CSV table of C-alpha atoms in Angstrom, one decimal:
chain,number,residue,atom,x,y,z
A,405,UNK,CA,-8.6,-10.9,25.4
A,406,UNK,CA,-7.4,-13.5,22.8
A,407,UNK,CA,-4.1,-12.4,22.1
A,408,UNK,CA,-2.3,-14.3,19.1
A,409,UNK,CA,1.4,-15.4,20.1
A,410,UNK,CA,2.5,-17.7,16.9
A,411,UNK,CA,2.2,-16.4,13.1
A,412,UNK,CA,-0.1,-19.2,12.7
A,413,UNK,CA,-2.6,-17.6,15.1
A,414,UNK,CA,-1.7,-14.4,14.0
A,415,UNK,CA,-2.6,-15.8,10.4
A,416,UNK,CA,-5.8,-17.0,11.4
A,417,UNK,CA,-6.7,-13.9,13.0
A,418,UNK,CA,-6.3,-12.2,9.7
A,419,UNK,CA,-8.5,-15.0,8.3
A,420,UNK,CA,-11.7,-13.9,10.8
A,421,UNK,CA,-11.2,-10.0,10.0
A,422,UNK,CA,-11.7,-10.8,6.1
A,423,UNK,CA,-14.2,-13.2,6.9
A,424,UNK,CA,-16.3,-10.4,8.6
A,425,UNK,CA,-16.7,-12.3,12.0
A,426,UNK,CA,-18.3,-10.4,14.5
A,427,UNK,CA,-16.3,-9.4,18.0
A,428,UNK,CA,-13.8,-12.1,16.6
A,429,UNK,CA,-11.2,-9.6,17.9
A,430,UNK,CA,-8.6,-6.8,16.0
A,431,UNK,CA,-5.6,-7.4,14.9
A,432,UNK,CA,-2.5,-6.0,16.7
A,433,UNK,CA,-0.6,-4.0,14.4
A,434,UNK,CA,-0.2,-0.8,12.9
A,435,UNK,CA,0.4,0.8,9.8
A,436,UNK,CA,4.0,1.8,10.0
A,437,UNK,CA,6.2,4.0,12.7
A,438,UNK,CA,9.0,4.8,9.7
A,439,UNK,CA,8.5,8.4,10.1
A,440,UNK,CA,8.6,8.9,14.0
A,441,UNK,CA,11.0,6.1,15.1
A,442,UNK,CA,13.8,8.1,15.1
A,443,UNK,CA,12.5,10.8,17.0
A,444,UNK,CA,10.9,8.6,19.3
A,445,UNK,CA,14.4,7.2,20.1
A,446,UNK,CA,15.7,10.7,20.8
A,447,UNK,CA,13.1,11.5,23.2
A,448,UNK,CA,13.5,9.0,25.2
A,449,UNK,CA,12.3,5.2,23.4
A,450,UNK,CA,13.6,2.6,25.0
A,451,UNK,CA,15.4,0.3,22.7
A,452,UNK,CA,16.4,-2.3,25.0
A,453,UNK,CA,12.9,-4.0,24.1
A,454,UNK,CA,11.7,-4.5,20.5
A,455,UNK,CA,8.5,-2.6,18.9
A,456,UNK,CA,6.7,-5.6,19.5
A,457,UNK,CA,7.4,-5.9,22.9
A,458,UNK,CA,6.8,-2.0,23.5
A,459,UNK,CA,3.8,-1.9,21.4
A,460,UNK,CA,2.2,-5.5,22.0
A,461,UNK,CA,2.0,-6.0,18.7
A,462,UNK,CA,1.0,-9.3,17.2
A,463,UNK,CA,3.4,-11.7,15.1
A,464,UNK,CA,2.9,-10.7,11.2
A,465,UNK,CA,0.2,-13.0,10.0
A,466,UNK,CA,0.8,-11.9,6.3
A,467,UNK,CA,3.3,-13.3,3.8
A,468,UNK,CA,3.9,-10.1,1.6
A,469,UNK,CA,5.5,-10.9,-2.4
A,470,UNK,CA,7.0,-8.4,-3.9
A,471,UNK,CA,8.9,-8.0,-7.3
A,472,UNK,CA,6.0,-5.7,-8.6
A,473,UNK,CA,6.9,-2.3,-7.2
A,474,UNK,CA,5.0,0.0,-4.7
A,475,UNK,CA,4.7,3.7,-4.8
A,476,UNK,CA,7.6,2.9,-8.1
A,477,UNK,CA,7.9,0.5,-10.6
A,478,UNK,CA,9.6,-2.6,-10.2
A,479,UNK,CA,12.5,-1.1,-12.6
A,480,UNK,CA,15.1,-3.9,-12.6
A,481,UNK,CA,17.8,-2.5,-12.8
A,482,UNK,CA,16.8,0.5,-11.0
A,483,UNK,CA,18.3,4.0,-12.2
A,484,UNK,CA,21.6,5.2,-10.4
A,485,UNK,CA,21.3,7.3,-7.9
A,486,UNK,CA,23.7,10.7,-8.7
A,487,UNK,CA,23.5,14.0,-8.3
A,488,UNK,CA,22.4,16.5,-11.0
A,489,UNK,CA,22.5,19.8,-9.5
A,490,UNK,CA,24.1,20.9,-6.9
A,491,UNK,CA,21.9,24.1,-5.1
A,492,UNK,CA,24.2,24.9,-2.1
A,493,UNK,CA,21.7,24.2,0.8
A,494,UNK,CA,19.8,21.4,-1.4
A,495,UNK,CA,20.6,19.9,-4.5
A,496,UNK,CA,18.5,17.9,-7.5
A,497,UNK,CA,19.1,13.9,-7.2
A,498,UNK,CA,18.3,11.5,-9.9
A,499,UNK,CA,16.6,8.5,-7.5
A,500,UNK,CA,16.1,5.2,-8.2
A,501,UNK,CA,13.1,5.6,-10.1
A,502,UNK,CA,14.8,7.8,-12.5
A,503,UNK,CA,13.1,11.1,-11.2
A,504,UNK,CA,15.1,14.6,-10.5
A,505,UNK,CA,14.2,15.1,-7.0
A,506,UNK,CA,14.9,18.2,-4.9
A,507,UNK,CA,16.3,16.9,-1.2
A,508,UNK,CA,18.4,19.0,1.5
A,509,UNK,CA,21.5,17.8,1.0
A,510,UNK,CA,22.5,15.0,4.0
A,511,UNK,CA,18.1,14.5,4.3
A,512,UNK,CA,16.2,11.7,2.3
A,513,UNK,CA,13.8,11.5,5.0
A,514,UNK,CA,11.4,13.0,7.5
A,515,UNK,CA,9.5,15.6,4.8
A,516,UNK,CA,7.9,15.7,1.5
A,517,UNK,CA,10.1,15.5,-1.8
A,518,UNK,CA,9.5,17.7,-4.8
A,519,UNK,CA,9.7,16.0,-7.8
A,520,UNK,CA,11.0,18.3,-10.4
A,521,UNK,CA,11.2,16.1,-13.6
A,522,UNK,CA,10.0,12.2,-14.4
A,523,UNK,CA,11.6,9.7,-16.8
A,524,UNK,CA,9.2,9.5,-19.3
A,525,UNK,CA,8.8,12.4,-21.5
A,526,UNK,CA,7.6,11.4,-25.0
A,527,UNK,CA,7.4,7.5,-26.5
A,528,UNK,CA,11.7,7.6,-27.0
A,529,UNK,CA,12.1,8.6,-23.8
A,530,UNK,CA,9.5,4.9,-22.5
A,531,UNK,CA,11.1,3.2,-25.1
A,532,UNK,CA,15.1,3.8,-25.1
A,533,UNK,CA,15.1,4.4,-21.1
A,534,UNK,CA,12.5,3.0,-19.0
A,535,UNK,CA,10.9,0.3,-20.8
A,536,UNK,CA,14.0,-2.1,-21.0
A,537,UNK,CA,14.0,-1.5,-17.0
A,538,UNK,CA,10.8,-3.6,-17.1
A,539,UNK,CA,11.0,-6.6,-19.1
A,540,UNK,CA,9.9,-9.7,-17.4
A,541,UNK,CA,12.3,-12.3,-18.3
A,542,UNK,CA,15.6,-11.2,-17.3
A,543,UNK,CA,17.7,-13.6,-15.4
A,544,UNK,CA,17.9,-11.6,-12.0
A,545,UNK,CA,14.4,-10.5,-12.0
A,546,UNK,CA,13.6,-14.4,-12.5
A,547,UNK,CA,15.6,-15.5,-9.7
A,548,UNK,CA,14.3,-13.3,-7.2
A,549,UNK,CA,11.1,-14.5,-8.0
A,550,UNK,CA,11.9,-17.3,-7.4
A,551,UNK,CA,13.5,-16.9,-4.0
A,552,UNK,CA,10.4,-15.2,-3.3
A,553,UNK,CA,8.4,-17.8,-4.3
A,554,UNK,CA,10.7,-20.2,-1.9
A,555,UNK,CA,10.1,-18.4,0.9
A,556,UNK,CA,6.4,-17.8,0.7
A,557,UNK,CA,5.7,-21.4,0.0
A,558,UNK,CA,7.6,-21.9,3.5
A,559,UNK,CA,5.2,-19.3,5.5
A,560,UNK,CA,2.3,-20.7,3.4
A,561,UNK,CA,3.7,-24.4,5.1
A,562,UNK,CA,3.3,-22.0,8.4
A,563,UNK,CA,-0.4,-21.0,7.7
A,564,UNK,CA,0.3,-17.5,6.4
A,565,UNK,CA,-1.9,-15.2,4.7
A,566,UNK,CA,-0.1,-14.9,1.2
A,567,UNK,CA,-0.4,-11.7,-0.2
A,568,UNK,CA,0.9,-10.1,-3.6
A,569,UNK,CA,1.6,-6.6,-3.4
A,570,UNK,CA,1.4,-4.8,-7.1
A,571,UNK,CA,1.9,-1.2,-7.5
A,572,UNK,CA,-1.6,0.3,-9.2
A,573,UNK,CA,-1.7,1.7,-12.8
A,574,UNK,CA,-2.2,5.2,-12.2
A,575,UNK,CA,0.2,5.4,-9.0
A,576,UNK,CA,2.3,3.3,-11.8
A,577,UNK,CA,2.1,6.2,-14.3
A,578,UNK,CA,2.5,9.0,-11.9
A,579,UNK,CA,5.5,7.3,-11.3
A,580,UNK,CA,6.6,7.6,-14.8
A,581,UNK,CA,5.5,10.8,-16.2
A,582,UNK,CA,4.5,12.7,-12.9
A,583,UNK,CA,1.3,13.9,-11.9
A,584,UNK,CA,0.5,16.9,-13.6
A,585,UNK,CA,2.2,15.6,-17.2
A,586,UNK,CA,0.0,12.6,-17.2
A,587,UNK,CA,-2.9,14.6,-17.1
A,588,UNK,CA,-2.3,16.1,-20.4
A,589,UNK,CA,-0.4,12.6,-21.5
A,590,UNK,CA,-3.8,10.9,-21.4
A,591,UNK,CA,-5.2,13.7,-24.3
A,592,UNK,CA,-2.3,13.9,-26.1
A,593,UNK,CA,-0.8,10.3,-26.1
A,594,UNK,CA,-2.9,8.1,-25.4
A,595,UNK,CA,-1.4,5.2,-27.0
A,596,UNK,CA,1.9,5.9,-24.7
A,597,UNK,CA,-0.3,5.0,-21.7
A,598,UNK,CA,-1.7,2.0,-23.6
A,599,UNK,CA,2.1,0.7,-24.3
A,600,UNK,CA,3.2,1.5,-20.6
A,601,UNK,CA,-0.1,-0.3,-19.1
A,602,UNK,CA,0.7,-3.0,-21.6
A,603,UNK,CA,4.3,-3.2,-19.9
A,604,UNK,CA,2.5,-3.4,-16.9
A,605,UNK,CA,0.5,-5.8,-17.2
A,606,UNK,CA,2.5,-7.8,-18.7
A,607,UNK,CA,5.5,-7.7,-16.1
A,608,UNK,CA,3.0,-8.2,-13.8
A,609,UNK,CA,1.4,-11.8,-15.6
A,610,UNK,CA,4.6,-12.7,-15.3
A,611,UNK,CA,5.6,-12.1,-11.8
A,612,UNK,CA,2.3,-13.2,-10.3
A,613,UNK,CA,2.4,-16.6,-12.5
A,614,UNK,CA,6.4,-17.8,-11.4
A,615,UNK,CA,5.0,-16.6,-7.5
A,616,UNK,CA,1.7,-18.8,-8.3
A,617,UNK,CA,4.4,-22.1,-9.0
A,618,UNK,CA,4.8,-21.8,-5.4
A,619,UNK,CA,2.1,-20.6,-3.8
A,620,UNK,CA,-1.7,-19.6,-4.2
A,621,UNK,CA,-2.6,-15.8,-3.5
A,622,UNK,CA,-4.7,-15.0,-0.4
A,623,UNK,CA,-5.3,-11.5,-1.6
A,624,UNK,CA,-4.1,-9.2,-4.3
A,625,UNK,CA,-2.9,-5.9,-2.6
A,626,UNK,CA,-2.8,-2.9,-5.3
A,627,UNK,CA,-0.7,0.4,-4.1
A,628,UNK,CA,-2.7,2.8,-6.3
A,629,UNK,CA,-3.2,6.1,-4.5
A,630,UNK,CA,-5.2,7.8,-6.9
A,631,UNK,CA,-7.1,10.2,-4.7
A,632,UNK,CA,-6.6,13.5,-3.2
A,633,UNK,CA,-8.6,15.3,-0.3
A,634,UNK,CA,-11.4,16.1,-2.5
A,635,UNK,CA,-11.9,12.8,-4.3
A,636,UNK,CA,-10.5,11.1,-7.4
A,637,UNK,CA,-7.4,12.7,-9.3
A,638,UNK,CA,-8.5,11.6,-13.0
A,639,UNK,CA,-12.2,10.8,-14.0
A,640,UNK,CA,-14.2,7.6,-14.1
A,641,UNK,CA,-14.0,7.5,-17.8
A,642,UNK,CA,-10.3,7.9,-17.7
A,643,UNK,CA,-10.3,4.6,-15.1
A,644,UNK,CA,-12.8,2.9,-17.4
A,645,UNK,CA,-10.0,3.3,-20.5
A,646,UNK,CA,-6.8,3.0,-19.3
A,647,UNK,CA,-6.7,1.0,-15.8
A,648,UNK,CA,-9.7,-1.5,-15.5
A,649,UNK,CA,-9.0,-3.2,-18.8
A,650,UNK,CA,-6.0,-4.0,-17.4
A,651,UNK,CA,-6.7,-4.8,-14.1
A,652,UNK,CA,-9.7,-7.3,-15.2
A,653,UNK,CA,-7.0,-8.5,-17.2
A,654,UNK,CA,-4.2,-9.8,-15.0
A,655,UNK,CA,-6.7,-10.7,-12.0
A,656,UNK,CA,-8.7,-13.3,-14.6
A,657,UNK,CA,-4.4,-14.2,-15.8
A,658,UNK,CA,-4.0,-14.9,-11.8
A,659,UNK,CA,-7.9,-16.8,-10.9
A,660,UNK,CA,-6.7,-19.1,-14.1
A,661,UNK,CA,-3.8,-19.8,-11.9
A,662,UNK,CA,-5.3,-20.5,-8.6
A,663,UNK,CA,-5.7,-23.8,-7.6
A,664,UNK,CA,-9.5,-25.2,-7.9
A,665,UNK,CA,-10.3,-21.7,-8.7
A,666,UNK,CA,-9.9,-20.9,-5.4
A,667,UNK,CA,-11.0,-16.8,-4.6
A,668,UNK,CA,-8.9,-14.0,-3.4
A,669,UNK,CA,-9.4,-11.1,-1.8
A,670,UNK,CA,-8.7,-7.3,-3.6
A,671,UNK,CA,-7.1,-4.6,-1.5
A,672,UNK,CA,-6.9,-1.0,-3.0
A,673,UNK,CA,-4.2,0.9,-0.8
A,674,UNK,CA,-5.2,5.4,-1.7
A,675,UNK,CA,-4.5,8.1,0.3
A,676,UNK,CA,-7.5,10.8,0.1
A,677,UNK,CA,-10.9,11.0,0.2
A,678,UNK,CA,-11.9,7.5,-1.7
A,679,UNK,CA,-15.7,7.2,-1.3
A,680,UNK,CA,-16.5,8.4,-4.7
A,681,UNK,CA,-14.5,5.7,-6.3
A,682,UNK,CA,-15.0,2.5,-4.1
A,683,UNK,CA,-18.8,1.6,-5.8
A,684,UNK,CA,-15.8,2.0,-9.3
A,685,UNK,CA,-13.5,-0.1,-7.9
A,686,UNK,CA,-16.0,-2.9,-6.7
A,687,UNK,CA,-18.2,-3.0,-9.6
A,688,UNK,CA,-15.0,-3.5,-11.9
A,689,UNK,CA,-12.7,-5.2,-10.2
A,690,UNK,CA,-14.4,-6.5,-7.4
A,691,UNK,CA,-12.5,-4.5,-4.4
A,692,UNK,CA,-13.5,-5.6,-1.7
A,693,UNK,CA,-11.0,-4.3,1.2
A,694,UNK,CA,-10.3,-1.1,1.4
A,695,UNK,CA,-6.9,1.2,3.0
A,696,UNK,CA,-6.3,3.6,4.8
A,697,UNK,CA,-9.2,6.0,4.9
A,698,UNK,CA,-7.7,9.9,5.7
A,699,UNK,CA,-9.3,11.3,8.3
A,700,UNK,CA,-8.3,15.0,7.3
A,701,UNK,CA,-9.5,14.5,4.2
A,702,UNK,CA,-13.2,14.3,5.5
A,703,UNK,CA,-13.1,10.1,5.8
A,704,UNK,CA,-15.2,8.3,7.9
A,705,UNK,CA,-14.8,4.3,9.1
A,706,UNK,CA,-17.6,4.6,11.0
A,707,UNK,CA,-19.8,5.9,8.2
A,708,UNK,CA,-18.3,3.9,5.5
A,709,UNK,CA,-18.6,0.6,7.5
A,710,UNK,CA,-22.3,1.6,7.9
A,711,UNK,CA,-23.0,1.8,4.0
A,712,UNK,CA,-20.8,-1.1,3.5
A,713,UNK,CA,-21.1,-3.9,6.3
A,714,UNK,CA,-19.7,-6.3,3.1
A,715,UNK,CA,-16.1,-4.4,3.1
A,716,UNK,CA,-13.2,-5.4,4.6
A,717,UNK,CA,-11.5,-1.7,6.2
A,718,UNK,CA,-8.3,-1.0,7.2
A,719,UNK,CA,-7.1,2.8,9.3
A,720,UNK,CA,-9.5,5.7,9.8
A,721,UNK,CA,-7.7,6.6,12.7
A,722,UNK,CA,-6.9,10.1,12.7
A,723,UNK,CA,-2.9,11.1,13.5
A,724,UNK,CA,-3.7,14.6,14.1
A,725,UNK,CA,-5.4,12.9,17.7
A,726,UNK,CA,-2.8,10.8,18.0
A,727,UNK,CA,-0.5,13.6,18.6
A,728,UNK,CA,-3.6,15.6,20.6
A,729,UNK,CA,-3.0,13.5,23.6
A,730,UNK,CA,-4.6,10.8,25.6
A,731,UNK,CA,-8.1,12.7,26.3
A,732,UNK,CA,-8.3,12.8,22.5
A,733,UNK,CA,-7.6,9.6,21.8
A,734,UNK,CA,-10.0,8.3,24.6
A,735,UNK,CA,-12.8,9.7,22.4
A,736,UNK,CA,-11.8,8.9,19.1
A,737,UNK,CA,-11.3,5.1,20.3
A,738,UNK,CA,-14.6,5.2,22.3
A,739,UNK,CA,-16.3,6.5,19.1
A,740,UNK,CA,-14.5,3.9,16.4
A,741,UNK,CA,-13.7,0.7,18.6
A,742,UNK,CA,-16.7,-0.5,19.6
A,743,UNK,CA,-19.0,0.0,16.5
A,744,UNK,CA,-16.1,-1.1,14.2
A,745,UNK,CA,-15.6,-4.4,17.1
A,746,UNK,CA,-19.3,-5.2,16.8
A,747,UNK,CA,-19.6,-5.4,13.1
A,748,UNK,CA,-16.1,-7.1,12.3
A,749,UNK,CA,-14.0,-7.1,9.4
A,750,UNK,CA,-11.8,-3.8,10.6
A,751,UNK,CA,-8.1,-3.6,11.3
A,752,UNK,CA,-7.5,-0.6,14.0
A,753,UNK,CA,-4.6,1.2,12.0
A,754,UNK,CA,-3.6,5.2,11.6
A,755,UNK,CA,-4.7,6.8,8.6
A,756,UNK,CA,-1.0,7.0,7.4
A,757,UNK,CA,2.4,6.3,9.1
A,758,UNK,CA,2.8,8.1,12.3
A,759,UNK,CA,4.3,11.6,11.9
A,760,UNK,CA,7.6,12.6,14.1
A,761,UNK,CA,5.2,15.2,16.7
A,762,UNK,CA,3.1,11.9,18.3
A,763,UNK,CA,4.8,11.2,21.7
A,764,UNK,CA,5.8,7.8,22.1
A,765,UNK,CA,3.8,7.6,25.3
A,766,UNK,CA,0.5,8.8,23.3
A,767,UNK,CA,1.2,6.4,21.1
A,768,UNK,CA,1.8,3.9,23.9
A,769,UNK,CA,-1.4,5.0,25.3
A,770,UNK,CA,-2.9,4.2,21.9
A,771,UNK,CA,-2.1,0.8,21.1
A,772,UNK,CA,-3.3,0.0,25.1
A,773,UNK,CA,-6.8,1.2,24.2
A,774,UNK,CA,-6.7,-1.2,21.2
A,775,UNK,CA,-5.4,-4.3,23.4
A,776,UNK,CA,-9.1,-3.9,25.0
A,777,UNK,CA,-10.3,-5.0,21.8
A,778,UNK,CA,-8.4,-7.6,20.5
């Protein structure tokens, strides 16, 4: 079992999953225990140990930059946070992102927030409220970037994996407008998307070239989410006109950047069923790792790894069986592990975070089974 105990090893690690290498071994970590955690702890967790300990995870072997947002814009400053409505049992928040959001009151977490109205409106709305949030040169957006810059250059001296995160142009606009207005946004204003994607790419140039000072990227990691369980949520014409253009854009901005031209890898981050859009996504931006692959929404690693041995594949692992028990987790290991272990360039991760009803001794049981592999 090669087990990696330093970042460095932990880094190189990474290095022979994108590479592809055959048996070279699967990383030891997971996609994110933020929703279970605290009910974990309640039932029992010990927390005299850390979740690396418990878990035998590996050290992190990637360096993530920020400053470009995730499932939000990177709204500097960010909207205040007050109440707008107060409900009696729940009431209507204005969040950080500027969206009117419907929580029970005392709960931020643990369930599925209802967005009930977006920033973005009409072109006043962009330009008087949320495009100022945006602009790239302000003094305290610089000097985080900076900082961040600082500090990757020091994990990079390490033998990190240097990745920039950026928050994907429709997951962007969703963000903005919501997901049923942009829909009808891309008919009837079409050069308001144009101005906010300008606004993107433009924040994001910046961003990427004061981290790029510091260090070279490793991979480019977009957060784009732009699928649903029955494939994608806008068509392939709408991609073609109002994301790639962009996209193509700020990744030949970055490769000018890179030192000797030297390559990086593309990550597209969506939940849903994606297969109908990865051939997109390779052909016109040159994707070529792929995250998290839903199970429920008729995903298959197995399959997908099949049809594209040249991918780099991250999840697949259904969290309905994680919360099934060990018997059902046997089989789903015993039918991923060792085809995925054979052909290489997988990391062994849930399709999502792990929901609150997984036991922490299932998931115990899990990460076991993928210690056999790594």
């Amino acid at each position: 079992m090669s087990f990696a105990t330093t970042p460095r090893e932990a880094a190189e690690k990474v290095r022979r999953t994108y590479r592809r290498i055959p048996g070279s071994g699967f990383i030891q970590r997971d996609f994110g225990l933020w929703m279970c955690l605290d009910q974990w702890v309640r039932d029992g967790l010990p927390r005299d140990r850390s979740e690396e300990e418990l878990f035998h995870y590996e050290p992190v072997g990637k360096w993530n930059l920020s400053g470009l947002g995730w499932t939000e814009a990177a709204f500097l400053p960010e909207f205040p946070e007050t109440v707008l409505r107060d409900l009696g049992e729940t009431e209507i928040v204005q969040d950080n992102a500027g969206r009117g959001v419907l929580y029970f009151k005392g709960r931020r977490q643990g369930f599925m927030p209802e967005y009930v109205s977006h920033p973005v409106t009409d072109m006043r709305s962009w330009n008087e409220a949320v495009k100022p949030r945006l602009q790239p040169d302000t003094p305290e957006r610089v000097a985080r970037c900076r900082t961040e810059g600082e500090a990757a250059r020091e994990a990079r001296q390490q033998g990190l994996f240097i990745c920039q995160r950026v928050i994907g142009g429709y997951m962007y606009l969703r963000s903005l407008i919501g997901p049923e207005a942009l829909l009808y946004t891309f008919y009837d204003a079409p050069e308001l998307i144009h101005d906010c994607m300008r606004t993107w790419l433009e924040l994001a140039d910046a961003v990427t070239a004061l981290h790029q000072q510091y260090v070279p990227f490793d991979e480019v990691f977009f957060g784009e989410d732009i699928c649903y369980n029955h494939g994608p949520l806008i068509s392939p014409d709408m991609m073609r006109e109002f994301l790639f253009p962009y996209y193509q854009e700020l990744l030949s901005r970055i490769r000018g950047r890179q030192p000797e031209q030297r390559e990086f890898y593309i990550q597209l981050d969506t939940d849903g069923r994606c297969e109908s859009v990865m051939d997109l996504y390779i052909e016109e931006i040159g994707c070529n790792v792929f995250s998290p692959f839903e199970v429920a929404a008729g995903s298959d690693v197995v399959a997908i790894g099949r049809a594209y041995p040249e991918l780099v594949l991250t999840g697949g692992f259904d969290k309905r069986i994680l919360a099934a028990g060990p018997a059902a987790i046997d089989r789903e290991v015993d039918r991923i592990f060792p085809v995925m272990f054979a052909r290489g360039g997988y990391w062994p991760t849930c399709d999502h975070g792990i929901p609150a009803e997984v036991k922490w001794q299932d998931y115990l049981h899990f990460r076991k089974r993928c210690l056999e592999f790594a």
